[in-house]
Coordinates of C-alpha atoms in Angstrom, one line a residue:
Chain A
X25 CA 0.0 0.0 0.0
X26 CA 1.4 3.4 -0.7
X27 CA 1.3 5.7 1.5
X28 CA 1.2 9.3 -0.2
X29 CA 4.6 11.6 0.6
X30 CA 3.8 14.7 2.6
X31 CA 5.8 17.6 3.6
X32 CA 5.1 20.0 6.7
X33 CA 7.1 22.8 8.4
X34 CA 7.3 25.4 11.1
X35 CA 9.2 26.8 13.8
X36 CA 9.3 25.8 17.2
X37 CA 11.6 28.1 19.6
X38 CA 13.6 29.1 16.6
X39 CA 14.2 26.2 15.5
X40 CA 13.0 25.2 11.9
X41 CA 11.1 21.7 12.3
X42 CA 10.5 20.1 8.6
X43 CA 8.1 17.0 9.6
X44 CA 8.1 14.6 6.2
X45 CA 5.8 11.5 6.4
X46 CA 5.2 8.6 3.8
X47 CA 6.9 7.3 1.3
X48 CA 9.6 9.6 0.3
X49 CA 11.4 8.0 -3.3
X50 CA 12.0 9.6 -7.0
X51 CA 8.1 10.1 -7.2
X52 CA 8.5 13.1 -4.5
X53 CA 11.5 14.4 -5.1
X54 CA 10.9 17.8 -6.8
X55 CA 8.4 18.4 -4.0
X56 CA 11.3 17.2 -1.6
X57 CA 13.4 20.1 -3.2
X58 CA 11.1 22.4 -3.0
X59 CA 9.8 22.2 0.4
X60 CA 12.8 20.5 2.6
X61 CA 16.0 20.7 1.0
X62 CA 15.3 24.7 -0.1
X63 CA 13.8 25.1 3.2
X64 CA 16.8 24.3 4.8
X65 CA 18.9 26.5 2.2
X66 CA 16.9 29.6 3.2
X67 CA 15.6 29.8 6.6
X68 CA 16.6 32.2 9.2
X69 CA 16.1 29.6 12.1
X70 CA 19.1 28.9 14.3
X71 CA 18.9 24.9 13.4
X72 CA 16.8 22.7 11.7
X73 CA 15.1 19.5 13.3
X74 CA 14.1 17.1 10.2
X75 CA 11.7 14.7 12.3
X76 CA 11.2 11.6 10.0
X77 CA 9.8 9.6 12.3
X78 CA 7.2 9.3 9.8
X79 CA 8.5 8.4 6.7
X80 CA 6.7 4.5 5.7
X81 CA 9.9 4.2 3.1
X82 CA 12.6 5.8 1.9
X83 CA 15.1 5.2 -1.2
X84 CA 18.2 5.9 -2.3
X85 CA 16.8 9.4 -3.7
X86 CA 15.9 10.1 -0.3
X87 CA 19.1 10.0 1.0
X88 CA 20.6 12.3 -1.2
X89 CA 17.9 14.7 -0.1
X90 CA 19.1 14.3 3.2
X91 CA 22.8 14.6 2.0
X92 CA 21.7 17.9 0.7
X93 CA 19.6 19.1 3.4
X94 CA 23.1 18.3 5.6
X95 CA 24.9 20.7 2.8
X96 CA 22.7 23.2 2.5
X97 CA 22.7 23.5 6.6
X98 CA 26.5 23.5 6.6
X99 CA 26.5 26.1 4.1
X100 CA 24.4 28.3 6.6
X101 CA 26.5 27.3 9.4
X102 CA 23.5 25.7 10.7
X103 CA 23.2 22.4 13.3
X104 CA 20.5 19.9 12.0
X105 CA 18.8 17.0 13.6
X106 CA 17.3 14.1 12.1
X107 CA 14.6 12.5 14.5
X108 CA 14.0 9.1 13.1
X109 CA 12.6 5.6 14.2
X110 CA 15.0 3.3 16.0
X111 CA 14.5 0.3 13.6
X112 CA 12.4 2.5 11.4
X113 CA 13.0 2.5 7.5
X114 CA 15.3 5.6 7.7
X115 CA 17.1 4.2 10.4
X116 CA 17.8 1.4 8.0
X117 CA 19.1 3.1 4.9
X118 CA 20.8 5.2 7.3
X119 CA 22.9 2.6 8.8
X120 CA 23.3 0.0 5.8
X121 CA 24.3 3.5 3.7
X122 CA 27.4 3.8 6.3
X123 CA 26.0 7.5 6.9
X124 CA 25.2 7.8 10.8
X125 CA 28.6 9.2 11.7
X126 CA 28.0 11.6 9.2
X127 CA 24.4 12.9 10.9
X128 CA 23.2 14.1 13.8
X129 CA 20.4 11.3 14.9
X130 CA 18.0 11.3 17.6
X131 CA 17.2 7.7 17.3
X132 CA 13.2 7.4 19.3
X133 CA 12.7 4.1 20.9
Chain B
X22 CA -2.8 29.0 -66.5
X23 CA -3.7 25.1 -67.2
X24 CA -0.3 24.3 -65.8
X25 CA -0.8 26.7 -62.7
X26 CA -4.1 24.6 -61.9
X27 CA -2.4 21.6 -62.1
X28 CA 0.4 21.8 -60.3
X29 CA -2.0 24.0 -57.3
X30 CA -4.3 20.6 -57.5
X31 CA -1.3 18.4 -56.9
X32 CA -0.7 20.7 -53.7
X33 CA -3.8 20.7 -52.6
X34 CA -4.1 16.4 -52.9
X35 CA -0.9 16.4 -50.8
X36 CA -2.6 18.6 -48.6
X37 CA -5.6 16.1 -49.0
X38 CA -3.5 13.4 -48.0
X39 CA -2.0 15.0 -44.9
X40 CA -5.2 15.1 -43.3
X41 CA -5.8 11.4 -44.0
X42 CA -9.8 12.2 -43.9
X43 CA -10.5 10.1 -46.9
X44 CA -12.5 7.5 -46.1
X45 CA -12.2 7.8 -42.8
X46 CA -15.1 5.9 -40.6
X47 CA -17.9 8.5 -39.6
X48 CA -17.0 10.9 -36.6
X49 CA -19.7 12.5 -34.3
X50 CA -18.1 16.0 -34.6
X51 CA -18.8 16.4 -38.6
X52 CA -22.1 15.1 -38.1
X53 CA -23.1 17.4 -35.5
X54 CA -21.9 20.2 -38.0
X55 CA -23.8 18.9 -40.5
X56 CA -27.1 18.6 -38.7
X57 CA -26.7 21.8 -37.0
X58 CA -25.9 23.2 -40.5
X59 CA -29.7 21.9 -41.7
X60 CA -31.5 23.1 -38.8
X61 CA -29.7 26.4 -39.1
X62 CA -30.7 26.9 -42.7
X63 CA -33.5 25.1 -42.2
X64 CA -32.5 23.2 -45.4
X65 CA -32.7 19.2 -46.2
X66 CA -29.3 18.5 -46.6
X67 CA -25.7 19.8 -45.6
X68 CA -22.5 18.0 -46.0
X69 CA -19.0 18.0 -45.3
X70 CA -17.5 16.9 -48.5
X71 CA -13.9 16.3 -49.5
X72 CA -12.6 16.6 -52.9
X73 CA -10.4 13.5 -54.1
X74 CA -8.8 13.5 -57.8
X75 CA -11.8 11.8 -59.3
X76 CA -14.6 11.9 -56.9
X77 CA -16.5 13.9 -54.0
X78 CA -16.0 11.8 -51.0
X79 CA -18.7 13.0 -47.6
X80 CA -17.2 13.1 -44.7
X81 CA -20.6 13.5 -43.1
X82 CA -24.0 13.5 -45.0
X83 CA -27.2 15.0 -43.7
X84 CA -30.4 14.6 -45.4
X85 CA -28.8 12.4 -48.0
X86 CA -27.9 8.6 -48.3
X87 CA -25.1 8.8 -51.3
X88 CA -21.6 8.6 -49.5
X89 CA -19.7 9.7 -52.8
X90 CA -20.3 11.2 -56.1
X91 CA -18.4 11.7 -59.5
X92 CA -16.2 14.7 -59.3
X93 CA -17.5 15.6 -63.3
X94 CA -20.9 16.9 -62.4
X95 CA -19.7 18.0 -58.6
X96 CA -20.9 21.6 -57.4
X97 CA -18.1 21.3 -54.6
X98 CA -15.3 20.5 -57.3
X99 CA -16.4 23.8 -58.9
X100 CA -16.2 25.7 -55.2
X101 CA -13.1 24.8 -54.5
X102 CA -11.9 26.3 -57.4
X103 CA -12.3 29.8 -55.9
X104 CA -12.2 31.3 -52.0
X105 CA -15.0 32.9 -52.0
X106 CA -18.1 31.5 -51.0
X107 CA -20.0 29.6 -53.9
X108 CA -23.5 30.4 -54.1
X109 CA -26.0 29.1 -56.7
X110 CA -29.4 30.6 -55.4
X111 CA -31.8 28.8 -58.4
X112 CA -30.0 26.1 -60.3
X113 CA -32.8 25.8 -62.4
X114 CA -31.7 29.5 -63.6
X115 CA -28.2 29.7 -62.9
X116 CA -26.2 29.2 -66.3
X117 CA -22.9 27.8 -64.4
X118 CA -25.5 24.6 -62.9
X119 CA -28.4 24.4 -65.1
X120 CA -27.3 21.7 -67.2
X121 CA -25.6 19.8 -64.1
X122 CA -27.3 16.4 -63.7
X123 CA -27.5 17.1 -60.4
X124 CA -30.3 19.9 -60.5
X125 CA -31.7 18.7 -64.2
X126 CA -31.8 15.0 -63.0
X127 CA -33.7 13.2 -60.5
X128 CA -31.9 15.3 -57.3
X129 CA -33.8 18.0 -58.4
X130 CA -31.6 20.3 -56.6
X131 CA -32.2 24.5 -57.1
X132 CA -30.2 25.8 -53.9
X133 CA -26.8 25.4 -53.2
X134 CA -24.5 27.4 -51.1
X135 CA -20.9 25.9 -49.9
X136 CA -18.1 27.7 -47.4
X137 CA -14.4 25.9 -48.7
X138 CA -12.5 24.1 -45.7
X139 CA -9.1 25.9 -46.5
X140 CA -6.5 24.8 -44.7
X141 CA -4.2 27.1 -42.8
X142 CA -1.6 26.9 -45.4
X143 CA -4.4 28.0 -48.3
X144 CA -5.4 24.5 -49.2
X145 CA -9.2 24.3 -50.3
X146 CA -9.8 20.6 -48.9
X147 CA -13.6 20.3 -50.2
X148 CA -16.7 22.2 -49.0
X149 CA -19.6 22.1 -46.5
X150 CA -22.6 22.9 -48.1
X151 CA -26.4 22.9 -47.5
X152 CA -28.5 22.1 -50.3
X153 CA -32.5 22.6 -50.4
X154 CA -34.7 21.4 -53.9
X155 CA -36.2 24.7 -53.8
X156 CA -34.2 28.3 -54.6
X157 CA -33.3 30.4 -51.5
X158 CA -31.2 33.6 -50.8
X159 CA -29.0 33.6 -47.4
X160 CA -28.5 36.6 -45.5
X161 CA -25.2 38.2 -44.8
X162 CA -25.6 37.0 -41.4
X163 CA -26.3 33.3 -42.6
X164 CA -23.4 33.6 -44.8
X165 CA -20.8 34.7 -42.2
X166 CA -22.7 31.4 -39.9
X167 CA -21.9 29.1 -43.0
X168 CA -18.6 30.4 -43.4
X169 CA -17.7 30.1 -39.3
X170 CA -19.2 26.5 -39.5
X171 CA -16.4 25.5 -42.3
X172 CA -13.9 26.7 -39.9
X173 CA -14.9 24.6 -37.0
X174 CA -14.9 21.3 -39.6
X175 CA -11.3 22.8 -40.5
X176 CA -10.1 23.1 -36.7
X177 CA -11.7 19.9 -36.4
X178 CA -9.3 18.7 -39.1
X179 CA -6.4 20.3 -37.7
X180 CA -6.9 18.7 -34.3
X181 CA -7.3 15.0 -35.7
X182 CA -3.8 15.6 -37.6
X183 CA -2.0 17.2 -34.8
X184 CA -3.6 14.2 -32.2
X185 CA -2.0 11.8 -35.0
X186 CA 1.0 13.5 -35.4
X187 CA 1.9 13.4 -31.4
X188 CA 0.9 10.0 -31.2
X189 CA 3.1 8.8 -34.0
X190 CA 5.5 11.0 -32.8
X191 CA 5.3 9.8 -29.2
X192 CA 5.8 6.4 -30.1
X193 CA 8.7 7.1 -32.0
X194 CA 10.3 8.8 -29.5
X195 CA 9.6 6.1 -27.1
X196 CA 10.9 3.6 -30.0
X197 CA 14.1 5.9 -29.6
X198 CA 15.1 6.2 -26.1
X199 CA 14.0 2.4 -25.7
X200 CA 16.8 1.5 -28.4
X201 CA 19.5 4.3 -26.4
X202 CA 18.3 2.9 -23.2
X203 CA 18.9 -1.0 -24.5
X204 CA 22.5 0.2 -26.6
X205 CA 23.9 2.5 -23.4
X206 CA 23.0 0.0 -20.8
X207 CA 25.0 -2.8 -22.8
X208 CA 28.0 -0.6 -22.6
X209 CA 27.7 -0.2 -18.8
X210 CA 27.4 -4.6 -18.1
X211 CA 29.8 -7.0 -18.8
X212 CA 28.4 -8.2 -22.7
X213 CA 29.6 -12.1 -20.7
X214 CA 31.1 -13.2 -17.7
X215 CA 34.6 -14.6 -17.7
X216 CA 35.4 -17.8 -17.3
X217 CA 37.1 -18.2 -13.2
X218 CA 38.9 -21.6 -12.7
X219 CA 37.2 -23.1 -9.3
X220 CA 34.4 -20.2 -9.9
X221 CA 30.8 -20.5 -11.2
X222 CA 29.1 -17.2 -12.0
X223 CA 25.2 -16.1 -13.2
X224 CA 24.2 -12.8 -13.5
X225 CA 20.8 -11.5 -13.5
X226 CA 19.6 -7.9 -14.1
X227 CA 16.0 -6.8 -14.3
X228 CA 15.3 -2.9 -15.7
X229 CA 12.1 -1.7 -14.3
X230 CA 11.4 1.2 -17.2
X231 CA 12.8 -0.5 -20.8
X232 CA 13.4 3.3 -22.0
X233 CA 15.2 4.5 -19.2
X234 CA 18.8 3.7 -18.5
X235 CA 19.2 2.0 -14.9
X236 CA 21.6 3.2 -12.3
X237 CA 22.2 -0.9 -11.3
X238 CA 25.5 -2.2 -12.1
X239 CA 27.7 -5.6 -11.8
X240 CA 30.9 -6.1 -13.4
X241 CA 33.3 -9.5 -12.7
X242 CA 36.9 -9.3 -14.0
X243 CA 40.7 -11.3 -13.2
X244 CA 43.2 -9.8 -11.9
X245 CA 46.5 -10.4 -14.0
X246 CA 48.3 -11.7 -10.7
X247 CA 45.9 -13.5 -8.7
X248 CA 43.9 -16.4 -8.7
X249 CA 39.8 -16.0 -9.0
X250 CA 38.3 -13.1 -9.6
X251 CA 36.8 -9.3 -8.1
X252 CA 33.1 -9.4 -8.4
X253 CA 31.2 -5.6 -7.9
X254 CA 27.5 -5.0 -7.4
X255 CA 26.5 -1.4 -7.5
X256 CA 23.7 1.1 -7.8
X257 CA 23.8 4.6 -8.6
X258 CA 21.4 7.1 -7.4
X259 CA 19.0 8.9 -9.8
X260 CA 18.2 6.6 -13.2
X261 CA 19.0 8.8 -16.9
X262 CA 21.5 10.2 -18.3
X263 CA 23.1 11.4 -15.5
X264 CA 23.3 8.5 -13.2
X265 CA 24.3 6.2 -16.7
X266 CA 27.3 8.7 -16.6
X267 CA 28.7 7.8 -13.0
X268 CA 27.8 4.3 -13.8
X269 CA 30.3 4.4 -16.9
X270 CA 32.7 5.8 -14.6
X271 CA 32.5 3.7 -11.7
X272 CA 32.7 0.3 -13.3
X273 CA 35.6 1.4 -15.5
X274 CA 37.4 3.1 -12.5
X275 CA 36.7 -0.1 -10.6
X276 CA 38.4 -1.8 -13.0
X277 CA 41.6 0.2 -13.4
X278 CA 42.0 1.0 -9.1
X279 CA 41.1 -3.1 -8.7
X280 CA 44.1 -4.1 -11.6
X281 CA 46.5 -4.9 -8.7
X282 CA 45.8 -7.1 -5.7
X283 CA 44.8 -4.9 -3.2
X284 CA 42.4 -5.4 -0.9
X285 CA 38.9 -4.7 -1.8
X286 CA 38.5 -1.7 1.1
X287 CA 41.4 0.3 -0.4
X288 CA 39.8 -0.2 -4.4
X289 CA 36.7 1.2 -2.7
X290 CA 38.8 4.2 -0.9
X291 CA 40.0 5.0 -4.5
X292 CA 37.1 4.6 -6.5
X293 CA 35.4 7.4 -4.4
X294 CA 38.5 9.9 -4.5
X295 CA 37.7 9.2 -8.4
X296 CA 34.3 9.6 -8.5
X297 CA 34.6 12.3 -6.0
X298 CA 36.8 14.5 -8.0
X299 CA 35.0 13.3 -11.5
X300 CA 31.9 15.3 -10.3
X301 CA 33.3 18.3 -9.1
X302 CA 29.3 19.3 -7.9
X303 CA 28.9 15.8 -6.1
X304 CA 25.3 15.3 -6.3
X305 CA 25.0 11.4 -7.0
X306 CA 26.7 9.1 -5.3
X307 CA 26.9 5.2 -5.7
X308 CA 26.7 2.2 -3.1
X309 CA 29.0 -1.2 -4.0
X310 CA 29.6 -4.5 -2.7
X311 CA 33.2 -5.6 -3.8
X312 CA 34.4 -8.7 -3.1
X313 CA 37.4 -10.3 -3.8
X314 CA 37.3 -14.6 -4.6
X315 CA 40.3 -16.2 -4.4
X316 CA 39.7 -20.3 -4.9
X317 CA 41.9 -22.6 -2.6
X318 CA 43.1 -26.3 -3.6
X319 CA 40.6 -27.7 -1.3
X320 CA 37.4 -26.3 -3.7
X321 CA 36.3 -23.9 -1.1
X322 CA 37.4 -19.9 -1.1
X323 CA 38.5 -16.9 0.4
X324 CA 36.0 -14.3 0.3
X325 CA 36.9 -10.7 1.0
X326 CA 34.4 -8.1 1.1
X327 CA 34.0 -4.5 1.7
X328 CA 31.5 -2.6 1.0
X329 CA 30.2 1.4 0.4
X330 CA 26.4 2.2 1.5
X331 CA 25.6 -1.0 0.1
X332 CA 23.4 -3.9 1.2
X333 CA 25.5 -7.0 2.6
X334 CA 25.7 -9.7 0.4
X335 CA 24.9 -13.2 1.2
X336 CA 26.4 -16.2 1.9
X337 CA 24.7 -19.8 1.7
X338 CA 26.8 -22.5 2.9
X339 CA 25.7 -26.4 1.5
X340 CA 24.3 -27.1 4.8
X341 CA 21.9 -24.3 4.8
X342 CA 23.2 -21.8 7.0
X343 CA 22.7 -18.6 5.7
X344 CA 25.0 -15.5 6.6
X345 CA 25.7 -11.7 6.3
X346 CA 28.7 -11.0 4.9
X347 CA 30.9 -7.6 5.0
X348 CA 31.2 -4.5 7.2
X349 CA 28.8 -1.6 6.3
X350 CA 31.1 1.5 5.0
X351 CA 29.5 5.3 3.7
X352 CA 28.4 5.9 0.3
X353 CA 31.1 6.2 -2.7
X354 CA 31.3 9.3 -4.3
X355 CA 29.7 12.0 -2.1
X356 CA 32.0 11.8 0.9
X357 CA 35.7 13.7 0.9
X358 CA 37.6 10.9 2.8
X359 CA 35.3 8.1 3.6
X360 CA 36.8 5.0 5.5
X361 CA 36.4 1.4 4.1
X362 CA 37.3 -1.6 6.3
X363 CA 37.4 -5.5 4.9
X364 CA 35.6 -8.6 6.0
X365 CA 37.2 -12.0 5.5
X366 CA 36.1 -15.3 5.4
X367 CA 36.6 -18.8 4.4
X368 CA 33.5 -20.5 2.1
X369 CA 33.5 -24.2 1.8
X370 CA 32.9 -25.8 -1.7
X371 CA 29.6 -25.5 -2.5
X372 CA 28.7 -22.3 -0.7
X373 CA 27.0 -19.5 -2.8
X374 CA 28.0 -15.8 -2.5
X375 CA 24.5 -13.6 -3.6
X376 CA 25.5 -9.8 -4.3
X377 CA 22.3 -7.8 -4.9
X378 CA 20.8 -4.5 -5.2
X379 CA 17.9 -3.5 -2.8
X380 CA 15.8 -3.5 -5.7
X381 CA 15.9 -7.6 -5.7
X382 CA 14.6 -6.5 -2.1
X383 CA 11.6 -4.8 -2.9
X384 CA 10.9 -7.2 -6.2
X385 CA 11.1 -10.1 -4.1
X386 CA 9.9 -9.0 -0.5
X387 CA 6.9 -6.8 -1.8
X388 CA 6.6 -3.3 -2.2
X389 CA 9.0 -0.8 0.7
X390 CA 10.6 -4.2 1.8
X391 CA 14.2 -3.2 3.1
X392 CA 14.9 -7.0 4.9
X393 CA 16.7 -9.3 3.3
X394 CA 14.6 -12.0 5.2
X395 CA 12.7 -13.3 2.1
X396 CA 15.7 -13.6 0.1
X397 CA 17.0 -15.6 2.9
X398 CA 14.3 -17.9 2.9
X399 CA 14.7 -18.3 -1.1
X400 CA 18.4 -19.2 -0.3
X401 CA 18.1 -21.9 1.9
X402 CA 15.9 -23.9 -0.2
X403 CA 18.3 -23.8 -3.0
X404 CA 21.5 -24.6 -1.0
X405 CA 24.4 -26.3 -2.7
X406 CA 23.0 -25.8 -6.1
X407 CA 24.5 -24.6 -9.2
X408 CA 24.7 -20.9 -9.8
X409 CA 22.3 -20.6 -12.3
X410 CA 19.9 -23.1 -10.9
X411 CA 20.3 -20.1 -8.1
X412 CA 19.7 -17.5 -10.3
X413 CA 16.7 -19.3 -11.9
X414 CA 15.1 -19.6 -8.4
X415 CA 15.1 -15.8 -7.8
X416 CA 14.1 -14.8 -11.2
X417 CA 11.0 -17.3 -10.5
X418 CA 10.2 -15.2 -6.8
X419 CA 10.1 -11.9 -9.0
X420 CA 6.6 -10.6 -10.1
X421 CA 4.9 -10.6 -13.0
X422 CA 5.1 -6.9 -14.9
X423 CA 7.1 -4.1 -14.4
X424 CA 9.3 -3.7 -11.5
X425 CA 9.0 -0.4 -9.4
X426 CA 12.9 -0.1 -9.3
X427 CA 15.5 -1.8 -11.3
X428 CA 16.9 -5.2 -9.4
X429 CA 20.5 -6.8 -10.4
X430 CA 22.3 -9.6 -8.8
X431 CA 25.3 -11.9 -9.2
X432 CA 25.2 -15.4 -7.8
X433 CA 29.0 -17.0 -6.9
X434 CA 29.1 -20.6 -6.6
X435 CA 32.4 -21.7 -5.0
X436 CA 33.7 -24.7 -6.3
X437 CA 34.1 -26.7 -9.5
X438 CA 31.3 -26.7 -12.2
X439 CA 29.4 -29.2 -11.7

C-alpha cells in the first residue's frame, strides 16, 4: 500500500522543524526540493530539526535529499537534527548507507 | 494557367492526404456540424465533403444517403476552385449549374450554397454545403454562420492531424530512447562473464522502465596476478543520463583502481576519490559490494568483502546456513575521505555468495521491503546448487510486470562446475 509523501514545516523556539511523512522516493523528489532541501537553504532559524519519524519508506533518492539538506545547513552554518525511528526505515538506509557518523540522529525508541 | 491549376491541385491532394480524412469511418463532430448546419438553414441536406482526384467523398452526409459522387458533375469540385463563398441561389436558372445532372436530374436540386474548408496553409480541402430542392437567398448573417461553421470542420481537421501527429510521434520517440536505453546499458554490463577456474558465475539484471537507462550495475573481472576473480555490485542514485554517466565511470574506474591485488577496502577508498573529484558538484553518489574470490586447492574460497552504502551480500553454505557477509562503509562518491574496512572469510565448496541491489529487495519481499529475510528464505531452499539453478530460483520469486525499481544480482558458486 502506498502511502502518499507529505511535507510540513514550522518553527518551534527558533528552531526550523520540517516533519516529512510517507513514502519519500524519485516520485517526490521535486516536491522534496522544493519544500525540505530549499527550506533548509533559506531559513533564518538557528537549526533545523528534520523529524522523519514518519516516513513508511525511503530510497536511495531520499538519502541524497538528506545529504543535501546536511549541505545546504553547513553552508548556513547551521546544526541539524534528524529524528527518526529506532528500527524504522530511515534508520535502515541510514545505517546500511554507512552514513550515521555523518548525521546528527535522535534515534526514538 | 492550365499548368498553374495543375500543379496547385497536386498541392492541394498532398494537402488532402496529410489530413488522412478520406475514407475515414464517420465521426460524431462532422455530423453534428452537419445537422446543426440543416436546422440552421432550415435546409434538407448539408454536408462536409472532401474533394479527391476523381470523386466527392462525404465526410458526413445529412439529409442524404449517397456517400460519394463523380467529381464531373460535382458543385463542390467547382467551389473549391475559388475562395470565395460559392452560391447558386436557383440552379434551375443559374447558367454555371443548369445543365448539371445534379439539379436537371432526379436530385432536383435549385439551392446550393458551400463555405471551402481551406486549410491554414491556403489549401481548399472540399466544402460544406447545405442544399434545399427549392431556390433560396442567405442573408449576410447566414453567410458569415456558414462560413464560421467551415472553420470549425477545418479546426476539427487540424486537431485530428496534430492528435495523429503526437501519437506517431510519441511512439517514435519512445521507440528511440528504448533502443539508447537497451545500446547504453550494454556498454555499462559486462556483454559475458569470464570464465574463473574453481568459480561458477550467473548474473541477472532486471530494468524496471525498458526506456530509461538504470543506475544498477555488476561487473566480474581477473586480476592479472591473482587467482579467481573481483566481483562488484553497484547502484547509482537517480536513473538517466546522468546516473548512466557515473555508472560508466565507476565500473571502468573499478576496473583500473582493482588491476593490482589490493584489498577490496582500499579499491573502494580510490574509487570514491575518483568519483569524488570526476563530479566536481557531487550530487550522485553510488553504493557497491566488492568482493574479492580467491579459490583454494581444497574447492572452497576466500571471500573478502568491503562494502560502500551497500546492502550485505549473502552467503549460503551447503548445509543451509545462511550469513551476512561484510562491514557496512558510507556511500562512494559523495564523501571527501570516507573510511572502508574488509571482512574475510573462508567458504566451503559448494557455498553460494549472492551480491544484490535493494531492488531484488523490494521485487522479491513486496513493495518498501528493506529486509533481506525473504531472500534468505529463497536461499536456503536452493542450498548447494549450481549458480544458475540459483539465479533461476530468484528470477521465479520476481513478479509478474514491471518492476517499481531496477533489481540486479550476481550469484558466486564456489567450487568446480558441476
Amino acid at each position: 500500500m502506498t502511502e502518499f509523501f507529505d511535507v510540513r514545516s514550522g518553527k518551534v523556539n527558533g528552531a526550523l522543524v520540517i516533519t516529512v511523512s510517507g513514502e519519500v522516493d524519485v516520485a517526490g523528489e521535486t516536491q522534496f526540493v522544493r519544500h525540505v532541501v530549499d527550506g533548509v537553504g533559506t531559513t533564518d532559524a538557528q537549526r533545523v530539526v528534520l523529524d522523519l519519524s514518519r516516513v513508511a519508506f525511503m530510497d536511495s533518492t531520499g538519502l541524497r535529499m538528506l545529504l543535501l539538506c546536511k549541505r545546504r545547513a553547513e553552508e548556513r552554518g547551521i546544526p541539524m537534527t534528524l529524528s527518526i525511528t529506532a528500527d524504522g526505515p530511515v534508520s535502515r538506509l541510514i545505517d546500511v548507507s554507512g552514513v550515521a557518523e555523518m548525521f546528527q540522529l535522535e534515534r526514538m525508541g | 494557367m492550365a499548368a498553374d491549376l495543375s500543379r496547385n491541385e497536386a498541392a492541394r491532394m498532398a494537402a488532402v492526404r496529410r489530413y488522412d480524412v478520406l475514407d475515414s469511418p464517420p465521426d460524431g463532430a462532422f455530423d453534428r456540424i452537419t445537422s446543426l448546419a440543416a436546422r440552421l438553414f432550415e435546409v434538407p441536406i448539408a454536408l462536409v465533403t472532401i474533394v479527391d482526384t476523381d470523386r466527392i467523398w462525404f465526410k458526413s452526409q445529412h439529409g442524404l444517403d449517397v456517400g460519394v459522387i463523380g467529381r464531373d458533375p460535382g458543385l463542390c469540385a467547382s467551389a473549391i476552385l475559388q475562395d470565395e463563398l460559392y452560391l447558386v441561389n436557383d440552379a434551375a436558372t443559374d447558367p454555371r449549374t443548369l445543365a448539371n445532372p445534379l439539379v436537371a436530374g432526379e436530385l432536383g436540386l435549385r439551392f446550393y450554397a458551400a463555405a471551402q474548408l481551406t486549410t491554414h496553409d491556403g489549401h481548399n480541402l472540399g466544402t460544406l454545403c447545405v442544399i434545399d430542392r427549392r431556390p433560396r437567398e442567405l442573408t449576410e448573417s447566414e453567410l458569415s454562420s456558414l462560413r464560421d461553421l467551415a472553420s470549425v470542420v477545418v479546426d476539427e481537421l487540424e486537431l485530428r492531424l496534430s492528435a495523429r501527429r503526437t501519437v506517431g510521434l510519441e511512439a517514435d520517440l519512445r521507440h528511440l530512447a528504448e533502443e539508447l536505453a537497451g545500446t547504453l546499458q550494454e556498454s555499462l554490463l559486462p556483454t559475458e562473464l569470464p570464465t574463473v577456474e574453481g568459480i561458477e558465475l550467473a548474473a541477472r539484471y532486471h530494468v524496471a522502465h525498458r526506456n530509461q537507462v538504470g543506475g544498477d550495475f555488476y561487473d566480474v573481472f581477473l586480476q592479472p596476478t591473482s587467482p579467481g576473480c573481483v566481483a562488484v555490485v553497484g547502484d547509482v542514485s537517480g536513473k538517466g543520463a546522468l546516473a548512466a554517466s557515473l555508472t560508466g565511470t565507476a565500473r571502468w574506474a573499478l576496473r583500473t583502481v582493482a588491476l593490482d591485488e589490493r584489498a577490496p577496502s582500499e579499491g573502494l577508498a580510490r574509487l570514491n576519490t575518483v568519483l569524488f573529484q570526476a563530479h566536481s558538484e557531487p550530487n550522485r553518489y553510488c553504493t557497491l559490494a566488492l568482493t574479492a574470490i580467491r579459490p583454494r586447492y581444497d574447492g572452497g574460497a576466500d571471500l573478502t568483502i568491503s562494502l560502500a552504502g551497500h546492502p550485505p551480500p549473502l552467503l549460503v553454505e551447503p548445509d543451509g546456513t545462511v550469513e551476512r557477509l561484510g562491514t557496512t562503509g558510507p556511500i562512494a562518491g559523495w564523501f571527501h575521505d570516507p573510511v572502508y574496512s574488509d571482512s574475510s572469510r573462508s567458504a566451503p565448496a559448494g557455498s553460494v555468495l549472492l551480491l544484490f541491489t535493494d531492488g531484488l529487495l523490494e521485487a522479491i519481499g513486496g513493495h518498501a521491503c528493506v529486509s533481506d529475510e525473504p531472500l534468505q528464505a529463497i536461499l536456503r531452499r536452493v542450498a548447494g546448487r549450481g549458480a544458475s539453478e540459483v539465479a533461476d530460483a530468484l528470477d521465479a520469486a520476481l513478479p509478474a510486470g514491471e518492476l517499481s525499481d531496477d533489481a540486479a544480482f550476481l550469484v558466486i558458486r564456489v567450487g568446480e562446475v558441476q
